[in-house]
mmCIF file of C-alpha atoms in Angstrom:
data_model
loop_
_atom_site.group_PDB
_atom_site.id
_atom_site.type_symbol
_atom_site.label_atom_id
_atom_site.label_comp_id
_atom_site.label_asym_id
_atom_site.label_seq_id
_atom_site.Cartn_x
_atom_site.Cartn_y
_atom_site.Cartn_z
ATOM 1 C CA MET A 1 94.563 110.061 108.678
ATOM 2 C CA SER A 2 96.716 107.410 110.346
ATOM 3 C CA ASN A 3 96.340 103.781 109.318
ATOM 4 C CA ASP A 4 94.747 101.615 111.993
ATOM 5 C CA TYR A 5 97.027 98.689 111.176
ATOM 6 C CA PHE A 6 100.628 97.912 110.247
ATOM 7 C CA GLN A 7 101.377 95.073 107.847
ATOM 8 C CA PHE A 8 104.510 93.020 108.448
ATOM 9 C CA LYS A 9 105.722 90.150 106.282
ATOM 10 C CA GLN A 10 104.159 87.370 108.350
ATOM 11 C CA PHE A 11 101.608 89.138 110.539
ATOM 12 C CA THR A 12 99.425 92.227 110.910
ATOM 13 C CA ILE A 13 99.306 94.543 113.911
ATOM 14 C CA ARG A 14 96.120 96.559 114.417
ATOM 15 C CA HIS A 15 96.598 99.488 116.778
ATOM 16 C CA ASP A 16 93.457 101.610 116.501
ATOM 17 C CA ARG A 17 92.264 100.606 119.996
ATOM 18 C CA SER A 18 95.607 100.344 121.759
ATOM 19 C CA ALA A 19 97.042 103.231 123.786
ATOM 20 C CA PHE A 20 100.415 102.489 122.231
ATOM 21 C CA LYS A 21 100.973 102.384 118.480
ATOM 22 C CA VAL A 22 103.484 100.472 116.373
ATOM 23 C CA GLY A 23 106.809 102.292 116.662
ATOM 24 C CA THR A 24 110.500 101.824 116.040
ATOM 25 C CA ASP A 25 111.257 101.213 119.724
ATOM 26 C CA GLY A 26 109.105 98.106 119.817
ATOM 27 C CA VAL A 27 110.410 96.843 116.483
ATOM 28 C CA LEU A 28 113.994 97.254 117.662
ATOM 29 C CA LEU A 29 113.364 95.386 120.911
ATOM 30 C CA GLY A 30 111.578 92.577 119.074
ATOM 31 C CA ALA A 31 114.406 92.270 116.550
ATOM 32 C CA VAL A 32 117.355 92.554 118.943
ATOM 33 C CA ALA A 33 116.237 90.656 122.071
ATOM 34 C CA ASP A 34 118.389 87.592 122.733
ATOM 35 C CA VAL A 35 116.047 84.635 122.132
ATOM 36 C CA SER A 36 118.802 82.021 121.819
ATOM 37 C CA GLY A 37 117.922 78.998 123.927
ATOM 38 C CA ARG A 38 115.007 80.725 125.659
ATOM 39 C CA ARG A 39 112.104 78.480 126.598
ATOM 40 C CA ARG A 40 109.870 80.955 128.446
ATOM 41 C CA ILE A 41 109.596 84.678 127.696
ATOM 42 C CA LEU A 42 107.644 87.412 129.487
ATOM 43 C CA ASP A 43 106.681 90.605 127.634
ATOM 44 C CA VAL A 44 105.872 93.341 130.163
ATOM 45 C CA GLY A 45 103.437 95.964 128.872
ATOM 46 C CA THR A 46 102.830 94.275 125.539
ATOM 47 C CA GLY A 47 100.593 97.049 124.132
ATOM 48 C CA THR A 48 99.504 95.778 120.706
ATOM 49 C CA GLY A 49 101.352 92.491 121.199
ATOM 50 C CA LEU A 50 103.997 93.494 118.634
ATOM 51 C CA VAL A 51 107.115 92.472 120.568
ATOM 52 C CA ALA A 52 105.601 89.179 121.728
ATOM 53 C CA ILE A 53 104.657 88.276 118.149
ATOM 54 C CA MET A 54 108.077 89.245 116.796
ATOM 55 C CA LEU A 55 109.767 87.066 119.395
ATOM 56 C CA ALA A 56 107.433 84.184 118.575
ATOM 57 C CA GLN A 57 108.481 84.490 114.932
ATOM 58 C CA ARG A 58 112.146 84.355 115.937
ATOM 59 C CA CYS A 59 112.081 81.376 118.327
ATOM 60 C CA ASP A 60 110.057 78.435 119.689
ATOM 61 C CA ALA A 61 109.618 79.727 123.236
ATOM 62 C CA GLU A 62 106.345 79.919 125.139
ATOM 63 C CA ILE A 63 105.492 83.587 125.610
ATOM 64 C CA VAL A 64 103.382 85.330 128.228
ATOM 65 C CA ALA A 65 102.435 88.923 127.387
ATOM 66 C CA ILE A 66 100.908 91.091 130.115
ATOM 67 C CA GLU A 67 99.074 94.394 129.621
ATOM 68 C CA PRO A 68 97.090 96.327 132.295
ATOM 69 C CA HIS A 69 95.331 98.716 129.874
ATOM 70 C CA ARG A 70 92.064 97.002 128.955
ATOM 71 C CA GLU A 71 91.648 98.167 125.357
ATOM 72 C CA SER A 72 95.319 97.506 124.598
ATOM 73 C CA PHE A 73 94.953 94.043 126.119
ATOM 74 C CA LEU A 74 91.922 93.277 123.923
ATOM 75 C CA GLN A 75 93.775 94.445 120.823
ATOM 76 C CA ALA A 76 96.828 92.388 121.751
ATOM 77 C CA CYS A 77 94.535 89.353 122.107
ATOM 78 C CA ASP A 78 93.156 89.949 118.624
ATOM 79 C CA ASN A 79 96.579 90.510 117.087
ATOM 80 C CA THR A 80 98.162 87.441 118.646
ATOM 81 C CA ALA A 81 95.134 85.262 117.807
ATOM 82 C CA GLN A 82 95.469 86.215 114.145
ATOM 83 C CA SER A 83 99.229 85.529 114.073
ATOM 84 C CA PRO A 84 100.753 82.219 112.980
ATOM 85 C CA TRP A 85 102.059 81.648 116.528
ATOM 86 C CA SER A 86 98.864 82.084 118.553
ATOM 87 C CA GLY A 87 99.338 78.733 120.227
ATOM 88 C CA ARG A 88 102.526 79.908 121.937
ATOM 89 C CA ILE A 89 101.428 83.362 123.111
ATOM 90 C CA ARG A 90 99.201 83.924 126.164
ATOM 91 C CA VAL A 91 98.006 87.487 126.817
ATOM 92 C CA LEU A 92 96.923 88.507 130.315
ATOM 93 C CA ASN A 93 95.123 91.685 131.452
ATOM 94 C CA ILE A 94 97.235 92.376 134.532
ATOM 95 C CA SER A 95 99.937 94.727 135.778
ATOM 96 C CA PHE A 96 103.490 93.576 136.317
ATOM 97 C CA GLN A 97 103.178 94.365 140.019
ATOM 98 C CA ASN A 98 100.221 92.008 140.385
ATOM 99 C CA PHE A 99 101.493 89.276 138.071
ATOM 100 C CA ASN A 100 102.104 86.084 140.036
ATOM 101 C CA PRO A 101 102.765 82.947 137.967
ATOM 102 C CA GLY A 102 103.517 80.789 140.997
ATOM 103 C CA ALA A 103 106.733 78.811 140.606
ATOM 104 C CA LEU A 104 107.065 79.691 136.904
ATOM 105 C CA ARG A 105 110.251 81.553 135.974
ATOM 106 C CA PHE A 106 111.321 83.150 132.710
ATOM 107 C CA ASP A 107 114.538 82.882 130.691
ATOM 108 C CA LEU A 108 113.905 86.303 129.162
ATOM 109 C CA ILE A 109 111.879 89.331 130.254
ATOM 110 C CA VAL A 110 111.435 92.163 127.771
ATOM 111 C CA SER A 111 109.825 95.560 128.152
ATOM 112 C CA ASN A 112 109.313 98.664 126.059
ATOM 113 C CA PRO A 113 108.183 100.912 128.928
ATOM 114 C CA PRO A 114 105.082 102.761 127.728
ATOM 115 C CA TRP A 115 105.642 106.203 129.182
ATOM 116 C CA PHE A 116 108.415 107.126 126.750
ATOM 117 C CA ILE A 117 107.748 109.147 123.610
ATOM 118 C CA ASP A 118 109.064 107.345 120.519
ATOM 119 C CA SER A 119 111.256 109.946 118.837
ATOM 120 C CA LEU A 120 112.997 107.509 116.510
ATOM 121 C CA ARG A 121 111.818 107.622 112.912
ATOM 122 C CA CYS A 122 109.674 104.666 111.979
ATOM 123 C CA PRO A 123 108.888 103.042 108.594
ATOM 124 C CA ASP A 124 105.217 103.113 109.606
ATOM 125 C CA PRO A 125 103.404 105.577 107.268
ATOM 126 C CA ALA A 126 101.265 106.449 110.246
ATOM 127 C CA ARG A 127 102.979 108.584 112.877
ATOM 128 C CA SER A 128 104.074 106.524 115.867
ATOM 129 C CA GLU A 129 102.445 107.687 119.057
ATOM 130 C CA SER A 130 102.677 106.741 122.698
ATOM 131 C CA ARG A 131 101.161 107.965 125.932
ATOM 132 C CA HIS A 132 102.848 108.746 129.252
ATOM 133 C CA ASN A 133 102.176 106.236 132.005
ATOM 134 C CA ASP A 134 103.725 106.538 135.458
ATOM 135 C CA THR A 135 102.299 103.293 136.846
ATOM 136 C CA LEU A 136 105.353 101.181 135.967
ATOM 137 C CA THR A 137 108.541 102.530 137.523
ATOM 138 C CA HIS A 138 112.154 101.443 137.135
ATOM 139 C CA LYS A 139 111.900 99.936 140.616
ATOM 140 C CA ASP A 140 108.824 97.942 139.611
ATOM 141 C CA ILE A 141 110.517 96.509 136.541
ATOM 142 C CA LEU A 142 113.677 95.592 138.441
ATOM 143 C CA GLU A 143 111.927 94.081 141.449
ATOM 144 C CA GLY A 144 109.608 92.069 139.250
ATOM 145 C CA SER A 145 112.497 90.828 137.123
ATOM 146 C CA VAL A 146 114.526 89.713 140.160
ATOM 147 C CA ARG A 147 111.437 87.784 141.312
ATOM 148 C CA LEU A 148 110.692 86.140 137.962
ATOM 149 C CA LEU A 149 113.994 85.594 136.147
ATOM 150 C CA THR A 150 115.766 82.245 136.099
ATOM 151 C CA GLU A 151 119.336 82.179 137.391
ATOM 152 C CA ASN A 152 120.764 82.752 133.908
ATOM 153 C CA GLY A 153 117.812 84.749 132.585
ATOM 154 C CA LEU A 154 118.039 88.167 130.946
ATOM 155 C CA LEU A 155 116.059 91.395 131.298
ATOM 156 C CA GLN A 156 116.101 93.407 128.072
ATOM 157 C CA VAL A 157 114.574 96.877 127.690
ATOM 158 C CA ILE A 158 114.693 99.870 125.363
ATOM 159 C CA MET A 159 114.823 103.343 126.906
ATOM 160 C CA PRO A 160 115.853 106.918 126.140
ATOM 161 C CA VAL A 161 119.527 107.514 126.856
ATOM 162 C CA ASN A 162 119.178 109.429 130.112
ATOM 163 C CA GLU A 163 116.558 107.062 131.496
ATOM 164 C CA GLY A 164 118.638 104.092 130.378
ATOM 165 C CA ARG A 165 121.721 105.278 132.261
ATOM 166 C CA LYS A 166 119.659 105.718 135.425
ATOM 167 C CA PHE A 167 118.130 102.287 134.921
ATOM 168 C CA VAL A 168 121.517 100.590 134.661
ATOM 169 C CA GLU A 169 122.638 102.293 137.870
ATOM 170 C CA LYS A 170 119.399 101.417 139.665
ATOM 171 C CA ALA A 171 119.745 97.804 138.572
ATOM 172 C CA LEU A 172 122.939 97.441 140.645
ATOM 173 C CA GLU A 173 120.855 97.941 143.779
ATOM 174 C CA HIS A 174 118.882 94.839 142.768
ATOM 175 C CA GLU A 175 121.994 92.821 141.846
ATOM 176 C CA LEU A 176 121.189 92.916 138.152
ATOM 177 C CA TYR A 177 124.229 93.714 136.046
ATOM 178 C CA CYS A 178 124.435 95.199 132.570
ATOM 179 C CA SER A 179 126.025 92.913 129.985
ATOM 180 C CA ARG A 180 125.212 94.651 126.725
ATOM 181 C CA ILE A 181 124.163 98.086 125.458
ATOM 182 C CA THR A 182 123.251 99.014 121.901
ATOM 183 C CA HIS A 183 123.240 102.786 121.381
ATOM 184 C CA VAL A 184 120.608 103.719 118.758
ATOM 185 C CA SER A 185 120.718 106.911 116.684
ATOM 186 C CA PRO A 186 117.742 107.962 114.523
ATOM 187 C CA THR A 187 120.001 109.426 111.770
ATOM 188 C CA GLN A 188 123.683 109.468 110.856
ATOM 189 C CA SER A 189 124.069 113.090 111.946
ATOM 190 C CA SER A 190 122.404 112.722 115.342
ATOM 191 C CA GLY A 191 123.674 111.242 118.568
ATOM 192 C CA PRO A 192 122.138 108.193 120.234
ATOM 193 C CA LYS A 193 118.554 108.685 121.449
ATOM 194 C CA ARG A 194 117.830 105.161 122.695
ATOM 195 C CA MET A 195 119.602 102.397 124.574
ATOM 196 C CA LEU A 196 118.834 98.714 124.168
ATOM 197 C CA ILE A 197 119.943 97.261 127.502
ATOM 198 C CA SER A 198 120.581 93.691 128.618
ATOM 199 C CA LEU A 199 120.877 92.807 132.301
ATOM 200 C CA GLY A 200 121.309 89.589 134.241
ATOM 201 C CA ARG A 201 122.365 88.180 137.597
ATOM 202 C CA GLN A 202 125.928 87.451 136.452
ATOM 203 C CA LYS A 203 128.620 90.106 136.539
ATOM 204 C CA THR A 204 130.323 90.454 133.188
ATOM 205 C CA GLU A 205 132.121 92.979 131.026
ATOM 206 C CA ILE A 206 129.705 95.282 129.184
ATOM 207 C CA SER A 207 129.601 94.849 125.427
ATOM 208 C CA GLU A 208 128.678 98.063 123.586
ATOM 209 C CA SER A 209 127.568 98.562 119.996
ATOM 210 C CA PHE A 210 126.010 101.310 117.857
ATOM 211 C CA LEU A 211 123.096 101.264 115.438
ATOM 212 C CA THR A 212 121.800 104.011 113.152
ATOM 213 C CA VAL A 213 118.245 103.732 111.793
ATOM 214 C CA GLU A 214 118.151 106.187 108.857
ATOM 215 C CA LYS A 215 120.529 108.010 106.582
ATOM 216 C CA GLU A 216 120.040 111.767 106.229
ATOM 217 C CA ARG A 217 116.930 111.515 104.041
ATOM 218 C CA ARG A 218 113.632 110.408 105.498
ATOM 219 C CA HIS A 219 112.833 106.716 104.896
ATOM 220 C CA GLU A 220 116.323 105.958 103.593
ATOM 221 C CA TYR A 221 117.476 103.273 105.991
ATOM 222 C CA THR A 222 120.989 102.168 106.824
ATOM 223 C CA PRO A 223 122.166 98.727 105.683
ATOM 224 C CA GLU A 224 122.543 97.551 109.305
ATOM 225 C CA TYR A 225 118.985 98.532 110.198
ATOM 226 C CA MET A 226 117.630 96.860 107.065
ATOM 227 C CA GLU A 227 119.569 93.685 107.851
ATOM 228 C CA LEU A 228 118.244 93.683 111.423
ATOM 229 C CA THR A 229 114.601 94.057 110.421
ATOM 230 C CA LYS A 230 114.468 92.400 106.988
ATOM 231 C CA ASP A 231 112.454 89.406 108.293
ATOM 232 C CA PHE A 232 109.667 91.769 109.369
ATOM 233 C CA TYR A 233 109.245 94.873 107.198
ATOM 234 C CA LEU A 234 107.583 94.394 103.830
ATOM 235 C CA LYS A 235 109.784 96.991 102.146
ATOM 236 C CA PHE A 236 113.013 95.205 103.170
#
């Protein structure tokens, strides 16, 4: 029987009602996203609220988290309300396509698109699950980001490798340019399965790095992954 919650060092995520469970993809995005100097952050498809809460722990920005799935939205509301940073996180039950904050723009937009299966191994004792959802396309993410990003703002996403490559190419059509890619491998003997991608309006040379989550034995994590997530996982 899977646990209906995941305990982090400074907050708890309940995911029994959400369509999307706590998984390594979300933890990676929350730990890696560039929060330096960001004042306003938008989390697209927040699910349980995990990424929004992680970002709130890492910086002082005001965060808007949007989630169209009603039960996931309600769970995200509960999780953020119980977190130490509830005053800086606003959760809205709306799709990205219909989200219209008026003149408000964001320094950082993050998204862990919900239709991807999380194949990376996760320290969660419960198996990480996700559900396919075709209502948020690459085009939707890119068009919405162009509309809502500040001039120097960043869009940061995590995607499977093949999807990530297509996303970077598609972004060029919207004048969003890749500045950084982190290639993520689940184990030392496997190739990269995920890409953490940063895009912005400014053309720049792409910086690439590599991250491995586990050694060859299950639940034996690499030093770099432990360093990256040590402020969140209880066991680190």
